[in-house]
Coordinates of C-alpha atoms in Angstrom, one line a residue:
Chain A
X21 CA 41.7 9.5 11.2
X22 CA 41.9 6.5 9.0
X23 CA 42.0 4.9 5.6
X24 CA 38.9 3.5 4.0
X25 CA 39.0 0.5 1.7
X26 CA 36.0 -0.7 -0.3
X27 CA 36.7 -4.0 -2.0
X28 CA 34.3 -5.5 -4.5
X29 CA 31.4 -4.1 -2.5
X30 CA 28.0 -5.4 -3.9
X31 CA 24.5 -4.4 -2.9
X32 CA 21.4 -6.2 -4.0
X33 CA 17.8 -5.2 -3.1
X34 CA 15.7 -8.2 -3.8
X35 CA 16.3 -8.9 -7.5
X36 CA 17.7 -5.4 -8.2
X37 CA 21.5 -5.0 -8.3
X38 CA 22.4 -1.6 -7.0
X39 CA 26.2 -2.0 -6.8
X40 CA 28.1 -4.5 -9.0
X41 CA 31.4 -4.9 -7.1
X42 CA 32.9 -1.5 -6.4
X43 CA 36.6 -0.8 -5.4
X44 CA 37.6 2.5 -3.8
X45 CA 40.8 3.2 -1.8
X46 CA 40.8 6.3 0.3
X47 CA 44.0 7.5 1.9
X48 CA 44.2 8.9 5.5
X49 CA 43.0 12.5 5.5
X50 CA 41.8 12.5 1.9
X51 CA 38.7 14.3 0.7
X52 CA 36.9 11.9 -1.7
X53 CA 33.7 12.9 -3.6
X54 CA 31.4 10.2 -4.9
X55 CA 29.6 11.8 -7.9
X56 CA 27.1 10.6 -10.4
X57 CA 23.5 10.9 -11.7
X58 CA 20.7 10.0 -9.3
X59 CA 20.2 6.3 -8.9
X60 CA 23.9 5.5 -9.6
X61 CA 24.4 3.9 -6.2
X62 CA 26.6 6.6 -4.7
X63 CA 24.3 7.2 -1.7
X64 CA 23.9 3.5 -1.2
X65 CA 27.7 3.1 -1.1
X66 CA 28.0 5.9 1.5
X67 CA 25.2 4.3 3.6
X68 CA 27.0 0.9 3.4
X69 CA 30.2 2.6 4.7
X70 CA 28.1 4.2 7.5
X71 CA 26.5 0.8 8.4
X72 CA 23.0 1.9 7.6
X73 CA 22.7 -0.6 4.7
X74 CA 23.9 -4.3 4.8
X75 CA 26.8 -5.2 2.5
X76 CA 25.6 -7.9 0.1
X77 CA 29.1 -8.9 -1.0
X78 CA 32.7 -7.8 -0.8
X79 CA 34.1 -6.0 2.2
X80 CA 34.6 -2.5 3.6
X81 CA 37.4 -1.7 6.0
X82 CA 37.9 1.5 8.1
X83 CA 41.3 2.0 9.5
X84 CA 42.3 -1.5 8.4
X85 CA 39.5 -3.1 10.4
X86 CA 36.8 -4.9 8.3
X87 CA 33.5 -3.4 9.4
X88 CA 31.0 -5.5 7.5
X89 CA 29.3 -6.7 10.7
X90 CA 30.1 -3.7 12.9
X91 CA 27.1 -1.6 13.9
X92 CA 27.2 2.1 12.9
X93 CA 27.9 3.4 16.4
X94 CA 31.1 1.3 16.6
X95 CA 32.5 2.3 13.3
X96 CA 33.8 5.6 14.6
X97 CA 32.2 7.7 11.9
X98 CA 30.0 10.8 11.8
X99 CA 27.5 11.5 9.1
X100 CA 25.8 14.7 7.8
X101 CA 22.5 14.1 6.1
X102 CA 20.8 15.9 3.2
X103 CA 18.0 17.2 5.4
X104 CA 20.4 17.7 8.3
X105 CA 18.4 15.3 10.6
X106 CA 18.7 17.7 13.5
X107 CA 16.6 16.5 16.5
X108 CA 13.7 19.1 16.4
X109 CA 13.0 18.8 20.1
X110 CA 16.5 19.5 21.3
X111 CA 18.4 22.8 21.3
X112 CA 21.6 23.3 19.2
X113 CA 23.6 22.5 22.4
X114 CA 21.7 19.3 23.1
X115 CA 21.9 18.3 19.5
X116 CA 25.6 18.6 19.5
X117 CA 26.0 16.9 22.9
X118 CA 23.7 14.0 22.1
X119 CA 26.3 11.5 21.1
X120 CA 28.5 12.4 24.1
X121 CA 25.5 12.1 26.4
X122 CA 24.9 8.6 25.1
X123 CA 28.5 7.7 25.6
X124 CA 28.1 9.1 29.2
X125 CA 30.9 11.7 28.8
X126 CA 31.4 14.0 31.8
X127 CA 29.5 17.3 31.7
X128 CA 32.7 19.3 31.6
X129 CA 34.0 17.5 28.6
X130 CA 30.7 17.9 26.8
X131 CA 30.6 21.6 27.5
X132 CA 34.2 22.0 26.3
X133 CA 33.6 20.0 23.1
X134 CA 30.4 21.8 22.2
X135 CA 32.0 25.2 22.8
X136 CA 35.0 24.3 20.7
X137 CA 32.8 23.1 17.8
X138 CA 30.6 26.2 18.2
X139 CA 33.6 28.4 18.0
X140 CA 34.9 26.7 14.9
X141 CA 31.5 27.0 13.1
X142 CA 30.5 30.4 14.5
X143 CA 27.5 29.0 16.4
X144 CA 28.3 30.5 19.8
X145 CA 25.3 32.7 19.9
X146 CA 22.9 30.1 18.7
X147 CA 23.5 27.3 21.2
X148 CA 20.2 27.7 23.1
X149 CA 18.0 27.9 20.0
X150 CA 15.9 25.1 18.5
X151 CA 16.5 23.9 14.9
X152 CA 13.3 25.5 13.7
X153 CA 14.6 28.9 14.7
X154 CA 17.7 28.6 12.5
X155 CA 18.2 29.3 8.8
X156 CA 19.2 26.6 6.3
X157 CA 22.9 27.5 6.5
X158 CA 22.9 27.6 10.3
X159 CA 21.2 24.2 10.4
X160 CA 23.9 22.9 8.1
X161 CA 26.5 24.1 10.4
X162 CA 24.9 22.5 13.4
X163 CA 24.8 19.2 11.6
X164 CA 28.5 19.6 11.0
X165 CA 29.1 20.6 14.6
X166 CA 27.4 17.4 15.7
X167 CA 29.9 15.5 13.5
X168 CA 32.9 17.5 14.7
X169 CA 32.4 17.0 18.5
X170 CA 32.8 13.3 18.1
X171 CA 36.3 13.4 16.6
X172 CA 35.4 10.6 14.2
X173 CA 37.9 8.7 12.0
X174 CA 35.7 9.4 9.0
X175 CA 33.2 12.2 8.0
X176 CA 30.4 11.1 5.7
X177 CA 28.4 13.7 3.9
X178 CA 25.2 12.8 2.0
X179 CA 24.4 15.6 -0.5
X180 CA 24.6 18.1 2.4
X181 CA 24.2 21.3 0.2
X182 CA 21.3 20.3 -2.0
X183 CA 18.7 22.0 0.2
X184 CA 20.5 25.4 0.2
X185 CA 20.1 28.2 -2.3
X186 CA 22.8 28.7 -4.9
X187 CA 24.6 31.5 -3.1
X188 CA 24.7 29.8 0.2
X189 CA 25.8 26.6 -1.4
X190 CA 28.9 28.2 -2.8
X191 CA 29.7 29.7 0.6
X192 CA 29.1 26.4 2.5
X193 CA 31.2 24.5 -0.1
X194 CA 34.3 26.5 0.8
X195 CA 33.5 26.3 4.5
X196 CA 33.3 22.5 4.4
X197 CA 36.5 22.3 2.4
X198 CA 38.3 24.7 4.7
X199 CA 37.0 22.8 7.8
X200 CA 38.2 19.5 6.3
X201 CA 41.7 20.9 5.6
X202 CA 41.9 22.2 9.2
X203 CA 40.8 19.0 10.8
X204 CA 42.5 16.7 8.3
X205 CA 39.8 14.0 8.8
X206 CA 39.2 11.5 6.1
X207 CA 36.0 12.6 4.3
X208 CA 33.6 10.9 1.9
X209 CA 31.2 13.3 0.3
X210 CA 28.3 12.3 -2.0
X211 CA 26.9 14.8 -4.5
X212 CA 25.3 14.8 -7.9
X213 CA 26.8 18.2 -8.6
X214 CA 30.0 17.9 -10.6
X215 CA 31.0 21.5 -9.7
X216 CA 31.0 20.6 -6.0
X217 CA 33.0 17.5 -6.8
X218 CA 35.6 19.4 -8.8
X219 CA 36.0 22.2 -6.3
X220 CA 36.2 20.2 -3.1
X221 CA 37.7 16.8 -3.9
X222 CA 41.2 15.4 -3.6
X223 CA 39.9 12.4 -5.4
X224 CA 36.7 12.2 -7.4
X225 CA 34.9 8.8 -7.9
X226 CA 32.5 9.0 -10.8
X227 CA 29.8 6.4 -10.6
X228 CA 27.1 5.3 -13.0
X229 CA 24.7 2.4 -13.0
X230 CA 26.3 0.8 -9.9
X231 CA 29.8 0.9 -11.3
X232 CA 32.8 3.1 -11.0
X233 CA 33.5 4.9 -14.3
X234 CA 36.7 6.6 -13.3
X235 CA 38.5 7.6 -10.1
X236 CA 41.2 10.2 -9.8
X237 CA 42.2 13.8 -9.1
X238 CA 39.7 16.4 -10.3
X239 CA 41.9 17.8 -13.0
X240 CA 43.1 14.4 -14.2
X241 CA 39.4 13.5 -14.8
X242 CA 38.9 16.8 -16.6
X243 CA 42.0 16.5 -18.7
X244 CA 41.9 12.8 -19.5
X245 CA 38.3 11.4 -19.1
X246 CA 38.5 7.6 -19.4
X247 CA 35.2 7.3 -21.3
X248 CA 32.3 9.1 -22.8
X249 CA 30.3 9.1 -19.6
X250 CA 33.0 10.9 -17.6
X251 CA 33.8 13.2 -20.5
X252 CA 30.1 14.3 -20.6
X253 CA 29.7 14.4 -16.9
X254 CA 32.7 16.4 -15.8
X255 CA 32.9 20.0 -16.9
X256 CA 30.4 22.7 -17.4
X257 CA 29.2 23.5 -20.0
X258 CA 29.6 19.9 -21.0
X259 CA 32.1 18.7 -23.6
X260 CA 31.0 18.6 -27.2
X261 CA 30.8 14.9 -28.1
X262 CA 30.5 14.4 -31.8
X263 CA 30.0 10.9 -33.3
X264 CA 31.6 10.3 -36.7
X265 CA 34.7 8.7 -38.2
X266 CA 38.2 9.5 -39.4
X267 CA 38.0 10.4 -43.1
X268 CA 39.1 13.0 -45.6
X269 CA 42.2 14.0 -43.6
X270 CA 40.2 14.9 -40.5
X271 CA 37.3 13.8 -38.4
X272 CA 34.0 13.7 -40.4
X273 CA 31.1 14.0 -38.0
X274 CA 27.8 12.3 -38.7
X275 CA 26.4 15.8 -39.2
X276 CA 28.8 16.3 -42.1
X277 CA 31.3 18.7 -40.5
X278 CA 35.0 18.1 -41.1
X279 CA 37.1 18.8 -37.9
X280 CA 40.9 18.9 -37.8
X281 CA 42.8 16.1 -35.9
X282 CA 46.0 16.3 -34.0
X283 CA 48.9 15.3 -36.2
X284 CA 49.7 11.6 -36.3
X285 CA 46.2 10.5 -35.4
X286 CA 45.1 7.1 -36.7
X287 CA 42.8 4.4 -35.6
X288 CA 39.1 3.9 -35.3
X289 CA 37.9 6.9 -33.4
X290 CA 34.1 7.0 -33.3
X291 CA 33.6 10.1 -31.1
X292 CA 35.3 13.4 -31.2
X293 CA 35.3 15.3 -28.0
X294 CA 36.3 19.0 -27.5
X295 CA 35.4 21.1 -24.5
X296 CA 33.7 24.4 -25.3
X297 CA 36.5 26.4 -23.6
X298 CA 39.1 24.7 -25.9
X299 CA 37.6 26.1 -29.1
X300 CA 39.2 29.3 -30.3
X301 CA 38.1 32.0 -32.7
X302 CA 40.4 31.7 -35.7
X303 CA 40.2 33.1 -39.2
X304 CA 41.5 29.8 -40.6
X305 CA 39.2 27.7 -38.6
X306 CA 36.1 25.7 -39.5
X307 CA 33.2 27.8 -40.6
X308 CA 29.9 27.5 -38.8
X309 CA 26.7 29.5 -38.4
X310 CA 25.8 31.1 -35.1
X311 CA 22.6 29.7 -33.6
X312 CA 22.6 31.4 -30.1
X313 CA 24.9 33.8 -28.4
X314 CA 24.8 33.7 -24.5
X315 CA 27.1 36.2 -22.9
X316 CA 27.8 35.6 -19.2
X317 CA 30.1 38.6 -18.8
X318 CA 33.3 36.7 -18.1
X319 CA 32.9 34.7 -21.2
X320 CA 30.5 34.2 -24.1
X321 CA 28.9 30.9 -25.0
X322 CA 28.1 30.4 -28.6
X323 CA 26.1 27.6 -30.1
X324 CA 27.2 27.0 -33.7
X325 CA 25.9 24.8 -36.5
X326 CA 28.5 23.2 -38.7
X327 CA 26.7 21.2 -41.3
X328 CA 24.1 19.4 -39.3
X329 CA 26.3 19.3 -36.2
X330 CA 25.7 21.6 -33.3
X331 CA 28.7 22.6 -31.2
X332 CA 29.1 24.9 -28.2
X333 CA 32.0 27.2 -27.8
X334 CA 32.9 29.3 -24.8
X335 CA 35.2 32.2 -25.6
X336 CA 36.9 34.8 -23.4
X337 CA 36.5 37.3 -26.2
X338 CA 33.1 39.0 -26.6
X339 CA 31.7 37.6 -29.8
X340 CA 30.0 40.2 -31.9
X341 CA 27.5 38.2 -34.0
X342 CA 23.9 37.5 -34.4
X343 CA 22.1 34.3 -35.2
X344 CA 22.7 33.4 -38.8
X345 CA 26.1 35.1 -39.0
X346 CA 29.1 33.0 -39.9
X347 CA 31.8 32.3 -37.4
X348 CA 35.1 30.5 -37.7
X349 CA 36.4 28.4 -34.8
X350 CA 39.4 26.2 -34.3
X351 CA 39.8 23.4 -31.7
X352 CA 43.0 23.4 -29.7
X353 CA 44.4 20.3 -31.2
X354 CA 46.4 19.3 -28.1
X355 CA 43.1 19.2 -26.1
X356 CA 41.0 17.0 -28.5
X357 CA 39.7 13.8 -26.9
X358 CA 39.0 10.8 -29.1
X359 CA 36.9 7.8 -28.1
X360 CA 36.6 4.4 -29.7
X361 CA 33.4 2.6 -30.7
X362 CA 33.2 1.0 -27.2
X363 CA 33.1 4.5 -25.6
X364 CA 36.6 4.3 -24.1
X365 CA 39.3 6.8 -24.6
X366 CA 41.9 6.3 -27.3
X367 CA 45.2 7.2 -25.8
Chain B
X13 CA -1.8 45.0 -20.1
X14 CA -3.3 47.1 -17.3
X15 CA -6.8 46.1 -18.4
X16 CA -5.9 42.5 -18.3
X17 CA -4.4 43.0 -14.8
X18 CA -7.5 44.8 -13.6
X19 CA -9.9 42.2 -14.9
X20 CA -7.7 39.5 -13.4
X21 CA -7.9 41.1 -10.0
X22 CA -11.6 41.9 -10.4
X23 CA -12.6 38.4 -11.2
X24 CA -11.7 36.8 -7.9
X25 CA -13.6 39.6 -6.1
X26 CA -16.8 38.6 -7.7
X27 CA -16.3 35.0 -6.5
X28 CA -15.0 35.9 -3.1
X29 CA -17.0 35.8 0.2
X30 CA -17.0 39.6 0.4
X31 CA -20.7 40.0 -0.2
X32 CA -22.4 40.1 3.2
X33 CA -25.7 38.4 2.3
X34 CA -23.8 35.7 0.5
X35 CA -21.7 35.1 3.6
X36 CA -24.8 34.8 5.8
X37 CA -26.5 32.4 3.5
X38 CA -23.5 30.3 2.6
X39 CA -21.7 30.3 5.9
X40 CA -23.5 31.5 9.0
X41 CA -26.9 29.8 8.4
X42 CA -25.5 26.3 7.7
X43 CA -23.1 26.8 10.6
X44 CA -26.0 27.8 12.9
X45 CA -28.1 24.8 11.9
X46 CA -25.1 22.5 12.4
X47 CA -24.4 23.9 15.9
X48 CA -28.1 23.7 16.8
X49 CA -28.4 20.1 15.8
X50 CA -25.1 19.2 17.5
X51 CA -25.7 21.1 20.8
X52 CA -29.4 20.6 21.3
X53 CA -29.0 17.1 23.0
X54 CA -26.5 18.6 25.4
X55 CA -28.8 21.5 26.2
X56 CA -31.7 19.0 26.7
X57 CA -29.5 17.0 29.1
X58 CA -28.5 20.1 31.0
X59 CA -32.0 21.5 31.2
X60 CA -33.5 18.1 32.3
X61 CA -30.8 17.6 35.0
X62 CA -31.8 20.8 36.8
X63 CA -35.6 20.6 36.4
X64 CA -37.8 19.7 39.3
X65 CA -40.0 16.6 38.6
X66 CA -43.2 18.8 38.5
X67 CA -41.9 20.7 35.5
X68 CA -40.3 17.7 34.0
X69 CA -43.5 15.7 33.6
X70 CA -46.0 18.5 32.9
X71 CA -45.4 20.2 29.5
X72 CA -48.9 21.7 29.5
X73 CA -48.1 24.0 32.5
X74 CA -44.4 24.5 31.8
X75 CA -42.2 25.4 28.9
X76 CA -40.3 22.2 28.0
X77 CA -37.3 24.2 26.8
X78 CA -36.8 26.3 30.0
X79 CA -36.6 25.9 33.8
X80 CA -38.6 28.2 36.0
X81 CA -37.3 26.9 39.3
X82 CA -34.0 25.1 38.9
X83 CA -33.2 22.4 41.5
X84 CA -30.2 20.3 42.6
X85 CA -32.4 17.5 43.8
X86 CA -31.5 15.1 41.1
X87 CA -27.8 15.6 41.6
X88 CA -28.2 15.2 45.4
X89 CA -30.2 12.0 44.9
X90 CA -27.5 10.7 42.5
X91 CA -24.6 11.5 44.8
X92 CA -26.1 10.5 48.1
X93 CA -28.8 7.9 47.4
X94 CA -27.0 5.9 44.7
X95 CA -23.5 4.5 44.3
X96 CA -22.8 7.1 41.6
X97 CA -19.4 8.3 43.1
X98 CA -18.2 4.7 43.0
X99 CA -19.5 4.2 39.4
X100 CA -17.6 7.3 38.5
X101 CA -14.5 6.1 40.2
X102 CA -14.7 2.7 38.6
X103 CA -15.1 4.3 35.1
X104 CA -12.2 6.6 35.7
X105 CA -10.0 3.8 36.9
X106 CA -10.9 1.5 34.1
X107 CA -10.6 4.1 31.4
X108 CA -7.2 5.4 32.6
X109 CA -5.7 2.0 33.2
X110 CA -7.0 0.6 29.8
X111 CA -5.7 3.7 28.0
X112 CA -2.2 3.5 29.5
X113 CA -2.0 -0.3 28.9
X114 CA -3.2 0.1 25.3
X115 CA -0.8 3.1 24.6
X116 CA 2.1 1.1 25.9
X117 CA 1.3 -1.9 23.8
X118 CA 0.4 0.1 20.7
X119 CA 3.6 2.2 20.8
X120 CA 5.8 -0.9 20.8
X121 CA 3.6 -2.5 18.1
X122 CA 3.4 0.5 15.9
X123 CA 7.1 1.3 16.2
X124 CA 8.2 -2.2 15.3
X125 CA 5.8 -2.5 12.4
X126 CA 6.7 0.9 11.0
X127 CA 10.4 1.0 11.7
X128 CA 12.0 -2.4 12.3
X129 CA 10.5 -3.9 9.1
X130 CA 11.0 -7.4 10.2
X131 CA 10.0 -10.3 8.0
X132 CA 6.2 -10.3 7.8
X133 CA 5.7 -7.0 9.6
X134 CA 3.1 -6.0 7.0
X135 CA 1.0 -9.1 7.8
X136 CA 1.2 -8.4 11.5
X137 CA -0.1 -4.9 10.8
X138 CA -2.9 -6.3 8.7
X139 CA -3.7 -8.9 11.4
X140 CA -4.0 -6.2 14.0
X141 CA -6.3 -4.3 11.8
X142 CA -8.5 -7.3 11.1
X143 CA -8.8 -7.9 14.8
X144 CA -10.3 -4.4 15.0
X145 CA -13.0 -5.4 12.5
X146 CA -14.4 -8.2 14.7
X147 CA -17.4 -6.5 16.3
X148 CA -17.5 -6.5 20.2
X149 CA -20.9 -8.0 20.1
X150 CA -19.3 -11.2 18.8
X151 CA -16.1 -11.0 20.6
X152 CA -17.7 -10.6 24.1
X153 CA -18.8 -14.3 24.1
X154 CA -15.3 -15.9 24.0
X155 CA -14.0 -13.1 26.1
X156 CA -16.6 -13.8 28.8
X157 CA -15.4 -17.4 29.1
X158 CA -11.8 -16.2 29.5
X159 CA -12.8 -13.6 32.0
X160 CA -14.7 -16.1 34.1
X161 CA -11.9 -18.7 33.9
X162 CA -9.3 -16.2 35.0
X163 CA -11.5 -15.3 37.9
X164 CA -11.8 -11.7 36.8
X165 CA -15.6 -11.6 36.5
X166 CA -17.2 -8.6 38.2
X167 CA -13.9 -6.9 38.9
X168 CA -12.5 -3.8 37.1
X169 CA -9.7 -6.0 35.7
X170 CA -12.3 -7.7 33.5
X171 CA -12.7 -4.4 31.7
X172 CA -9.1 -3.1 32.0
X173 CA -7.9 -6.3 30.2
X174 CA -10.7 -6.5 27.6
X175 CA -10.9 -2.9 26.5
X176 CA -7.4 -3.2 24.9
X177 CA -8.9 -5.7 22.4
X178 CA -10.4 -2.8 20.5
X179 CA -8.1 0.0 21.7
X180 CA -4.8 -1.6 20.7
X181 CA -5.6 -2.0 17.0
X182 CA -7.0 1.5 16.9
X183 CA -4.1 3.1 18.6
X184 CA -1.5 1.0 16.7
X185 CA -2.9 2.2 13.4
X186 CA -3.1 5.8 14.5
X187 CA 0.5 5.7 15.7
X188 CA 1.9 3.9 12.7
X189 CA 0.6 6.9 10.7
X190 CA 2.2 9.3 13.1
X191 CA 5.6 7.5 13.2
X192 CA 5.6 7.5 9.4
X193 CA 5.6 11.3 9.5
X194 CA 8.8 11.4 11.6
X195 CA 11.8 11.5 9.3
X196 CA 13.7 8.2 9.3
X197 CA 17.0 10.1 9.0
X198 CA 16.6 11.2 12.6
X199 CA 16.7 7.7 13.8
X200 CA 19.6 6.8 11.5
X201 CA 21.5 9.8 12.8
X202 CA 20.8 8.7 16.4
X203 CA 22.0 5.2 15.4
X204 CA 25.3 6.6 14.3
X205 CA 25.4 8.8 17.4
X206 CA 25.4 5.6 19.4
X207 CA 21.8 5.1 20.5
X208 CA 20.2 1.7 20.9
X209 CA 16.8 1.0 19.5
X210 CA 15.1 1.6 22.9
X211 CA 17.1 4.8 23.4
X212 CA 16.0 6.0 20.0
X213 CA 12.4 5.2 20.9
X214 CA 12.5 6.9 24.2
X215 CA 14.7 9.9 23.4
X216 CA 13.9 10.7 19.7
X217 CA 10.7 9.1 18.5
X218 CA 8.4 9.4 21.5
X219 CA 9.1 13.0 22.3
X220 CA 8.3 13.8 18.6
X221 CA 5.2 11.6 18.6
X222 CA 3.7 13.3 21.7
X223 CA 0.8 14.9 19.7
X224 CA 0.1 11.4 18.2
X225 CA 0.3 9.8 21.6
X226 CA -2.1 12.4 23.1
X227 CA -4.7 11.9 20.4
X228 CA -4.4 8.2 20.7
X229 CA -4.8 8.6 24.4
X230 CA -7.9 10.8 24.0
X231 CA -9.5 8.4 21.6
X232 CA -8.8 5.4 24.0
X233 CA -10.0 7.3 27.0
X234 CA -13.3 8.3 25.3
X235 CA -13.9 4.9 23.9
X236 CA -13.3 3.2 27.3
X237 CA -15.4 5.8 29.0
X238 CA -18.4 5.2 26.7
X239 CA -18.0 1.5 26.3
X240 CA -21.2 -0.4 27.0
X241 CA -21.4 -4.0 26.0
X242 CA -18.4 -5.4 27.9
X243 CA -19.2 -3.4 30.9
X244 CA -22.7 -4.8 30.8
X245 CA -21.6 -8.4 30.3
X246 CA -18.6 -8.6 32.7
X247 CA -19.8 -6.6 35.7
X248 CA -22.7 -7.6 37.9
X249 CA -22.5 -5.9 41.3
X250 CA -23.9 -2.4 41.4
X251 CA -20.8 -0.7 42.9
X252 CA -18.5 -2.1 40.3
X253 CA -20.5 -0.8 37.3
X254 CA -19.3 1.9 35.0
X255 CA -21.4 5.1 34.5
X256 CA -23.0 4.3 31.1
X257 CA -24.2 0.9 32.3
X258 CA -25.1 1.9 35.8
X259 CA -27.3 4.9 34.8
X260 CA -29.3 2.6 32.6
X261 CA -29.6 -0.4 34.9
X262 CA -29.8 1.3 38.2
X263 CA -31.7 4.5 37.5
X264 CA -34.4 2.8 35.5
X265 CA -36.5 1.0 38.1
X266 CA -38.9 -1.4 36.4
X267 CA -40.5 0.7 33.7
X268 CA -40.0 4.0 35.5
X269 CA -37.3 6.2 34.0
X270 CA -35.9 8.7 36.5
X271 CA -35.3 11.2 33.8
X272 CA -33.8 13.9 36.1
X273 CA -31.3 11.6 37.7
X274 CA -30.5 9.9 34.4
X275 CA -29.7 13.2 32.8
X276 CA -27.8 14.4 35.9
X277 CA -25.8 11.2 35.7
X278 CA -25.0 11.7 32.0
X279 CA -24.1 15.3 32.6
X280 CA -21.6 14.5 35.4
X281 CA -20.4 11.5 33.4
X282 CA -19.6 13.6 30.3
X283 CA -17.8 16.4 32.2
X284 CA -14.5 14.5 32.7
X285 CA -14.3 13.7 29.0
X286 CA -15.1 17.3 28.1
X287 CA -12.4 18.7 30.4
X288 CA -9.9 16.1 29.2
X289 CA -10.6 17.2 25.6
X290 CA -10.3 20.9 26.3
X291 CA -6.8 20.5 27.7
X292 CA -5.5 18.7 24.6
X293 CA -7.5 20.0 21.8
X294 CA -4.5 21.7 20.1
X295 CA -2.4 18.5 20.1
X296 CA -5.4 16.6 18.9
X297 CA -5.9 18.8 15.9
X298 CA -2.2 19.0 15.1
X299 CA -1.9 15.2 15.2
X300 CA -4.7 14.8 12.7
X301 CA -3.6 17.6 10.4
X302 CA 0.1 18.1 10.6
X303 CA 3.3 16.2 10.9
X304 CA 6.5 16.9 12.8
X305 CA 7.9 20.3 12.3
X306 CA 11.7 20.5 12.1

């Protein structure tokens, strides 16, 4: 178990800059999720921590030791890959014991460790099977078992759930989180799925274009996104982000809608953000026209048109309405987010 | 809707191979022609090897496509009156040694070009490929000088060391393709697990590349077995010759072709290759058509 510090880490491939000086501090035992759209550099950062990519600038320390020039096997880490990377010609047992075999561990220790990991992950009955005889979820578990037996200081996960179907993904998500809580091993987890990030992380690091947009606890990011990118990225359905300006005693969107502002607001807000779930049905609200009604059972998503502006609301109530009908909605004024012309949050 | 579904299912039936006569014309007849053309030389070789000389040289009295009184005379002559067993032994030795030598060198070359990605690895790959394009009929002249200067002339080593000149480029390219199909994550994972490059090669990559190694081995073995020009140029004494050269130089006396012995020699000479192929045909096909299954 260890802390991980990434200080001004840079990565350059030829003339392409992948990471422009990234800083991340990870506490001992923390579960950190690196999240962002594809190509944002999150996997590269993980691979740099693993030692699979050179570090072009800055430094990375694991447990207080700078590891820039330490080969992967001496960093005391374990990694789970997106396609699991199980050795196809070895049984589950051999796969899990491979690292110990290389370290020339005694047979009794190997046996004990493999059995312990198999018990934790429910793989006892599958130890003599080959990876091709396993289902996706089982392969995923073997990949984790291979990481567990090593008692590493840090677990690294590179999009481990993206090859699984939706139902299994939800199940494995909680299994990984539960496992991490039980072992209390520092974990760095890469995903492009913000739901995974929200549900699993102690700390989320949102990346975009080789830079960190914001880092913090999941709900802190949800409640106070630092900029437009984070506001749009975290949360599903995504936050309504409406460009416009403060005028006429409210916020006039470019589409012509007039939305109420929290009392005492002033300044040069250029974007009005309101999450769909923070809109309420209210008789004294802003009137719009229903475009689409999408009931999911637990809630109803309604796309409204106010002037030329489209806005999505998610309501606990069952909305009785058809496209073209009028509907009045009111933003929860304590949960309105305002962003300046540079895209950063106005406090 | 039902009509549409019906016509949709009916249409492929019209195009399918279900009609019997269509099947015969489009599939079996061409297949039969193909087989006939491919197999006839082998049949001719087999028939000639067991025909007595009287039948062999008199088509007027005897059906050329059939044997009335088969004989083992040619094979006996070959085995007991010529150095055929020693030719066979030399060919076997040279082919196996050259194959293993080439596979060893090509595995290391292909692995380093495909996986280590050192500076200029692409050019090394290209250079190896270009070496393959130099025809043996040009290359044997400088090689002959080297063989003589090293004192290898007329020894099996002359062939064991020269055959890799065309086997290594071939096998390297075949193996580069095969290594490419093995997911790189496996090696990265092994790297994190604590394996060294050589351990990765031996314990991860090579076991997964066995089909590729076998097909490279088969190709090398066959090419070495059939090789003619180097064997003709670098070997002089009768007992050191390989089968393809020996049957042509030792069984044609003056302008007399001993057809029976020639064909018996070819038949016995092609058997080891055929047996070799039959054992590994599955690997061979899988290495040309498929990649590593996880």
